[in-house]
Structures are given as structure tokens and as C-alpha cells.
Amino acid sequence: MSGPIVVLVEHAAGEPDRVSLETLAFARGLANALGGATVEALLFGDAGAGVGASLGAHGAATAHVVADARLAGAYAPGAWGATLGELATTRGAAAVLAPGSDRGAEVLAHAAARLGLPLAANVLSVTPGASWSVTRQRWAGSLLEDATLDAPIRLMSMAPHAVAVDERAGSAPAMVAPFAPNVGDADLVVRVTGHEPPAKGSISLTDAKVVVGGGRGVGSSDAFAELEELAELLGAAVGVSRVVTSNGWRPHTQQIGQTGQRIAPDLYIACGISGAIQHIVGCKSAKRILAINTDAESPIMGIADYAVIGDLHTIVPAISAEIRRRA
Amino acid sequence: MNILVCVKRVPQTGGRIVLTADGQEIDTKFLGFTISPHEECGVEEAVRIIEAGGGSSAVLTLGPAAAEEQLRDAMALGIDRAILLETDGSEWDPMSTAAAIVDAVRTQEAANGPFDLIVFGNESADSGGFQVGIRVAVALGRPVVSGLKGLTMGSGSVTARRESAGGGWETYELTLPAVVGVKEGINLPRYPSVPGRLRARKKEVERVAVGATASRAALAAGSATGAPIGPVKVVLRLPEAQGSEVEILGRGAEAAPAVVDMLQRIGVLGS
Ligand SMILES: Cc1cc2nc3c(=O)[nH]c(=O)nc-3n(C[C@H](O)[C@H](O)[C@H](O)COP(=O)(O)OP(=O)(O)OC[C@H]3O[C@@H](n4cnc5c(N)ncnc54)[C@H](O)[C@@H]3O)c2cc1C
Ligand SMILES: Nc1ncnc2c1ncn2[C@@H]1O[C@H](COP(=O)(O)O)[C@@H](O)[C@H]1O
């Protein structure tokens, strides 16, 4: 029988994070495909034991909780990666999975580098066999790659939302087992040494129900006032394309796309945005898209649900005026 | 201060991606090429650090002969010198890429002294492996953090800032020599000046042949053959199109009532 599948589980405030739970669901599917391997979670931090036990419902048989005072507090990428690698080796793991989050990707790369093994990032599906086949995302998901991944332990990070969370994958609580890794001081030198809380008040782009997006067609920093006005009326956040941030019209924190934020609002209003593939990967999870563009042939029309053809500088203020008129 | 920035040449894809008939790569017949955006910001960051504190900067890429274009772009922004690890044009896996960069760093450092800072992008735009910089740092035994959107140089150390998952920021303290992975947004890269471009055109690019595909496994393993490498690309595919039928609500300002009707219908605006 195959060795277990080890899954890195991130958690905060006593709750496992969603992408980690998706990763557990993915691991269960892989375990079945392997003819009944076990799924074992690895958790760091003081709250790990409580969270770990609850992962039984998600199909984890064991929750290894790192018992090392040096590792209990601050996040330390190298030490976490060394720990993950060590656990995988001691357990004779067939595969190691991590969520495709900033930390998940980083910790897995540290594990891979230390083990001298290949790593496939942002995997969507895997077929084990004599040779393992994986499908992974490239270009932030605008392109897929079918590849083979052959190694004694297969290391993979999961593309977020590739599979759904499965809360009925198991019935018994996971067995909580303390894990004391052999991490050296050298692995601990890089760690979080300070925190700054988030700025209060503003609507976060990733949580907003409506996003008003502006691209090159807006034309200038000043002209964003028209979009701001509409956003204000709709309780929306303002987002932008890379052309806008490159021109210095708006801050990069508002950029949507491959190298910016991924949004999932109920409505995305794309004004003067052509719909380049790197922009689309950031907004394709929007429930509906309204495009406002002078060019009826613009690629954005290919994914928009609604469109108004014409100059945004007349259309956007007219929409704001109409909303006010009806209020 | 001595800084090395590692950049990758990637196609400048636009509205949609077209693949070659054999599905092995993006059809670039009608496309230009660029430096991955995160790395472009890495270049800018290096130039700023040297402008502020003095020293020397270098840019390195592993890629085809044509990647010289991206090295010259980086020099046009103010990088002092360039190193091209020239391949036969085939795509390298991340382990082999990291191994070749480690070799090059050792050679460079033996000749010109150590790099205090080696700057990577958080992930390459085309492959998105999220690993080359970390592999290089681990092989060199240097501290590394990825995902950075702020660097402040101290004496013998660098303070690094990155966004936390739950909002806000977390900071790290790295002793030099160190390795960093940066994200777009850490700065706003300048546009190259005309004199900058002219200067870059005249500069030497140091070329190192790193061989063809066959030597990669050996490189990755450090010596032994048959070591695991990968992921090994079989074929590229386009994801299923998310096509939708677009409903034209109208043209120009006259469309405003139809838009507001729609806003009310889908419930984002009360009626
Ligand atoms: C590796 C990589 C990563 C990238 N990451 C991102 C990313 O994260 N986010 C991102 O956005 N881009 C990203 N890009 C850039 C992307 O390829 C495009 O260049 C960019 O999205 C184009 O922005 P735009 O739509 O605003 O501009 P354009 O493509 O120039 O489109 C402008 C649009 O405005 C319309 N228009 C002009 N005037 C008006 C008017 N008065 N009224 C109405 N419509 C008008 C035009 O018809 C056109 O459709 C990336 C590129 C690369 C290579
Ligand atoms: N061929 C290459 N040449 C130089 N640097 C590279 C190359 N491939 C990747 N890198 C660097 O490693 C980073 C991470 O790449 P990746 O692991 O592919 O996501 C990139 O942002 C670059 O800084």
C-alpha cells in the first residue's frame, strides 16, 4: 500500500483556512485513487491541537501538531519547510500537499529545496500511476500544463478552488500527535519579527460586492473622480488595470489581475478596460460583468454579461445621475 | 553594496493566448517579449538601492540568445552589467534553472566578490513555479523571504515587509548576504530614458553557455544521473472558454436608464 499523503494545514483564530480544507478534500480524492492511503495533516502553532482534531471530518486520520517552543509563535518559512520535509520523510509519504497561498507555496518550496525534490505549483488534478500525471496552472490560470511528476515523494501546491471543501469525508476526530522536528537554529533565523494591523475603514477589493474598474480608457488620474462617484453610490470598491498603476494614476493595491488582486464580486463594472488575459484571471470569478467600452469588438465583450458601447466619460456620469434621480 | 537581479524573458500575451500546433509553447509569432512584472520591480528596487547607497548591480537571465533584449532593458533602467546563461531555447524545469543560477552566482562571486543581495520575482509570469529563488537561497545557505512589497536597507541587514493573509503587514529582518522574492507594487518602475537606452545598447553582455536539455538532470542532481526532476511538461492546453452571451444595454449616455434597471434587477441597487 502507498505511504500517507501529508497536508500542510494553515489556520487562524481557531479555524482552518478554506484553501487548506480544499487541499484536504483533494488529498482524500488522491488517497482513494492510490487505493486507500491515509491523509495526515501538519499544523503549526498553539491552537494546532484543537484545530487538528476537527480535521477528522475532512478526512484526516492524524493531525501532527508541531511541539517545539521555538516554532510555536512566529511564522518562520525555512523552519516550517524543514519540518514539513522531515515529517514527510519520517512518515514515508507518497505525496505532500500544501494550499496555494503565499505561505503554502513558500513553505513547500523550502521543503522541496531541502529534500532536493521537484515541486509542482498550482495543481488542479493528479492521476497517480507508474508515472504521476498532473495538470497545473500557468499564467495564473490562463493556461494549463499537463506534466509528469516523478519522485519518491511528490510535492504539490493546490490551485485555490480546484475542488470543493468536503466536510463529510470522515466521521471520527483526527488523532492528534505531537511532532518534534529536528530543526536547526539556521532554519529559524528568518521569522516574522513585527506586525502592522490593516488600515481601517476602506472597502477591501477582495470582499467588495461591487467593483468599479477603470483602465487606460479612463485617461488620467483626475478622471477617476467619475468612477469614484459611481462607486460611492453603489457602495463599491475601485479597481484598476495594470496600465493604470504603471502610469501612476492609482496605487498598485487596486490592481486586479495576475500580478494584482483576485476579486469575486456580484458585479464588476469594467470601464475602458480591454480585457487582456492577465486582467481577466483576476476578475473571472465575478458573478456578472458590465463592460463600458468604445470598442464593441474589445476582448472584454467575450466574458461580459452586459455592455454599453461608447465613451465612459459620458456614460459613467450619466449612470450616476440616473441612480441619484431614482433615489 | 553588490546586488544581483534574476529575470525571465516571457511573451507579452494580450487578449487571448494562442498555442503552437504541437502544444509545446505559446505561439509568439505576433508577440513581443518582456520581463515578468514582479522582476521588473526587482530591477527597479536594485537600481534604487544602489542609487541611494552606492555599489554595483548585475542582472542575470537563463534563456535563449534573444533574452539579451531583456538584459538590455534592465540595463536601460540603470543596472550596471548583465549575464546571460544561454540555453538552446527549450524550457528548463525549476530545479535545473536554480542549479544553473547557483553555479553562475558562485563563479561571479569568485571573480567579483559576493552579492549582498540577490533579488528574485515572487513567481515567474509564464511558469509560476514559486520556487527558483528559494531553491537558490537554500543551496547557497542564505536567508530568504518571498512575497515582499517593501525593502529597507540597514547596515549588514535588510528589513522586509509583506502583506499578511488576514490584512495588514508582517516584517522580517534578514542578515546580509540574503535573497529576496519581490512582488509588483513594491515600487513603480521608471521608464527608461533615451540616454539610458543608448548606454545599455553599447554595454557588454557576459554569455555563459549552459548546454542543451540533456545535461539538465545531471545539473539538478549536482552530479548523479537519474535524479528526479520536473514537473516535466507534456503539453499545454487552454482552459475551457468561459464564454458568455453579452447583452448590449445601449450606446452612450442614453443607455443609463437601462443600466440602472439592470442594477436593480440583479439586486446591487435597491429599487
Ligand atoms: C506577465 C504579465 C502580467 C500582467 N498582469 C496584469 C494584471 O495583474 N492586471 C492587469 O490589468 N494587467 C496585467 N497585465 C497587462 C495586460 O496584458 C494589459 O496590458 C492590461 O491589462 C491592459 O490594460 P487596459 O485594459 O487598461 O488597457 P488597454 O488594453 O489599452 O485597453 C484600453 C481599453 O479602453 C477602451 N477605451 C479607450 N478610451 C475609452 C473611452 N473614452 N471610453 C470607453 N472605453 C475606452 C479601449 O477600447 C480599450 O478596450 C500583465 C501583463 C503581463 C505580460
Ligand atoms: N530562466 C530564468 N532566468 C533567470 N531567473 C529566473 C528564471 N526562471 C525563474 N527565475 C527567477 O525565479 C523567480 C521565480 O520563478 P518560478 O520559480 O518559476 O516562479 C522568477 O521571478 C525569477 O526571478
Coordinates of N, CA and C in Angstrom, one line a residue, chain A residues 142-212:
Chain A
S142 N -4.5 31.2 -16.9 CA -5.0 31.5 -18.2 C -4.4 30.4 -19.2
L143 N -3.6 29.5 -18.6 CA -3.0 28.4 -19.4 C -2.8 27.2 -18.5
L144 N -3.1 26.0 -19.1 CA -2.9 24.8 -18.3 C -1.7 24.0 -18.8
E145 N -1.0 23.3 -17.9 CA 0.1 22.4 -18.3 C -0.2 21.0 -17.8
D146 N -0.2 20.0 -18.8 CA -0.2 18.6 -18.4 C 1.3 18.3 -18.2
A147 N 1.7 17.7 -17.1 CA 3.1 17.3 -16.9 C 3.2 16.0 -16.1
T148 N 4.4 15.5 -16.1 CA 4.6 14.3 -15.2 C 5.4 14.8 -14.0
L149 N 5.2 14.1 -12.9 CA 5.9 14.4 -11.7 C 6.3 13.1 -11.0
D150 N 7.6 12.8 -11.2 CA 8.1 11.5 -10.7 C 9.2 11.7 -9.7
A151 N 9.0 11.2 -8.5 CA 9.9 11.4 -7.4 C 9.5 10.5 -6.3
P152 N 10.4 10.2 -5.3 CA 10.0 9.3 -4.2 C 8.8 9.9 -3.4
I153 N 8.8 11.3 -3.3 CA 7.7 12.0 -2.6 C 7.3 13.1 -3.6
R154 N 6.0 13.1 -4.0 CA 5.5 14.1 -4.9 C 5.0 15.3 -4.2
L155 N 5.6 16.5 -4.4 CA 5.3 17.7 -3.7 C 4.4 18.6 -4.6
M156 N 3.3 19.0 -4.1 CA 2.3 19.8 -5.0 C 1.6 20.8 -4.1
S157 N 1.6 22.0 -4.7 CA 0.7 23.0 -4.1 C -0.6 23.0 -4.9
M158 N -1.7 23.3 -4.2 CA -3.0 23.2 -4.9 C -3.5 24.6 -5.4
A159 N -4.0 24.6 -6.6 CA -4.6 25.9 -7.1 C -5.8 26.1 -6.3
P160 N -6.0 27.3 -5.7 CA -7.2 27.6 -4.9 C -8.5 27.3 -5.7
H161 N -9.4 26.7 -5.0 CA -10.8 26.4 -5.5 C -10.8 25.4 -6.7
A162 N -9.8 24.6 -6.7 CA -9.8 23.5 -7.7 C -10.8 22.4 -7.3
V163 N -11.0 22.2 -6.1 CA -12.0 21.2 -5.6 C -12.8 21.9 -4.4
A164 N -14.0 21.4 -4.1 CA -14.8 22.0 -3.1 C -14.4 21.3 -1.7
V165 N -14.6 22.1 -0.7 CA -14.4 21.6 0.7 C -15.4 20.4 0.9
D166 N -14.9 19.3 1.6 CA -15.7 18.2 1.9 C -15.8 17.9 3.4
E167 N -16.9 18.3 4.0 CA -17.0 18.2 5.4 C -17.5 16.8 5.9
R168 N -17.7 15.9 4.9 CA -18.2 14.6 5.2 C -17.3 13.5 4.8
A169 N -16.0 13.9 4.8 CA -15.0 12.9 4.3 C -14.7 11.9 5.4
G170 N -15.0 12.2 6.6 CA -14.7 11.2 7.7 C -15.6 11.5 8.9
S171 N -15.7 10.5 9.8 CA -16.6 10.7 10.9 C -15.8 10.8 12.3
A172 N -14.7 10.1 12.4 CA -14.0 10.2 13.7 C -13.1 11.4 13.7
P173 N -12.9 12.0 14.9 CA -11.9 13.0 15.0 C -10.5 12.5 14.6
A174 N -9.7 13.4 14.1 CA -8.3 13.0 13.8 C -7.5 12.8 15.1
M175 N -6.7 11.8 15.0 CA -5.8 11.6 16.2 C -4.7 12.7 16.2
V176 N -4.6 13.3 17.4 CA -3.6 14.4 17.5 C -2.3 13.8 18.0
A177 N -1.3 14.1 17.2 CA 0.0 13.5 17.6 C 1.0 14.7 17.6
P178 N 1.7 14.9 18.7 CA 2.7 16.0 18.7 C 3.9 15.6 17.8
F179 N 4.5 16.5 17.1 CA 5.6 16.2 16.3 C 6.8 17.2 16.7
A180 N 7.9 16.6 17.1 CA 9.0 17.4 17.5 C 10.1 17.3 16.4
P181 N 10.2 18.3 15.5 CA 11.1 18.3 14.4 C 12.5 18.5 14.8
N182 N 13.4 18.2 14.0 CA 14.9 18.3 14.2 C 15.4 19.6 13.6
V183 N 14.7 20.7 13.8 CA 15.0 21.9 13.1 C 16.2 22.6 13.7
G184 N 17.2 22.9 12.9 CA 18.4 23.6 13.4 C 18.1 25.1 13.6
D185 N 19.0 25.8 14.3 CA 18.9 27.2 14.5 C 19.0 28.0 13.2
A186 N 19.7 27.5 12.3 CA 19.9 28.2 11.0 C 18.6 28.3 10.3
D187 N 17.7 27.3 10.4 CA 16.4 27.4 9.8 C 15.5 28.4 10.5
L188 N 15.9 28.9 11.6 CA 15.0 29.7 12.4 C 15.3 31.2 12.3
V189 N 16.4 31.5 11.6 CA 16.9 32.9 11.6 C 15.9 33.8 10.8
V190 N 15.2 33.3 9.9 CA 14.2 34.1 9.2 C 12.8 33.9 9.8
R191 N 12.3 34.9 10.4 CA 10.9 34.7 11.0 C 10.3 36.1 11.1
V192 N 9.0 36.0 11.3 CA 8.2 37.3 11.4 C 8.7 38.0 12.7
T193 N 9.1 39.2 12.6 CA 9.5 40.0 13.8 C 8.6 41.1 14.1
G194 N 7.7 41.4 13.2 CA 6.8 42.5 13.6 C 5.5 42.4 12.7
H195 N 4.4 43.0 13.3 CA 3.1 43.1 12.6 C 2.6 44.5 12.5
E196 N 2.0 44.9 11.4 CA 1.3 46.1 11.4 C -0.2 45.8 11.0
P197 N -1.1 46.3 11.8 CA -2.5 46.0 11.6 C -3.0 46.6 10.3
P198 N -4.1 46.1 9.7 CA -4.6 46.7 8.4 C -5.2 48.1 8.7
A199 N -5.2 48.9 7.6 CA -5.8 50.2 7.7 C -7.3 50.1 7.9
K200 N -7.9 50.9 8.7 CA -9.4 50.7 8.9 C -10.2 51.5 7.9
G201 N -11.4 51.1 7.7 CA -12.4 51.9 7.0 C -12.7 51.6 5.6
S202 N -11.6 51.5 4.8 CA -11.8 51.4 3.3 C -12.5 50.0 3.0
I203 N -13.2 49.9 1.9 CA -13.8 48.7 1.5 C -12.7 47.9 0.8
S204 N -12.5 46.6 1.2 CA -11.5 45.8 0.6 C -11.9 45.3 -0.7
L205 N -11.0 45.4 -1.7 CA -11.3 45.0 -3.1 C -11.8 43.5 -3.1
T206 N -11.1 42.7 -2.3 CA -11.4 41.3 -2.4 C -12.8 40.9 -1.7
D207 N -13.3 41.8 -0.9 CA -14.5 41.5 -0.2 C -15.7 42.2 -0.8
A208 N -15.4 43.2 -1.7 CA -16.5 44.1 -2.2 C -17.5 43.4 -3.0
K209 N -18.8 43.8 -2.8 CA -19.9 43.1 -3.6 C -20.0 43.7 -5.0
V210 N -19.5 45.0 -5.1 CA -19.5 45.6 -6.4 C -18.1 46.2 -6.6
V211 N -17.5 46.1 -7.7 CA -16.3 46.7 -8.0 C -16.4 47.5 -9.3
V212 N -16.0 48.8 -9.2 CA -16.0 49.6 -10.4 C -14.5 49.7 -10.9

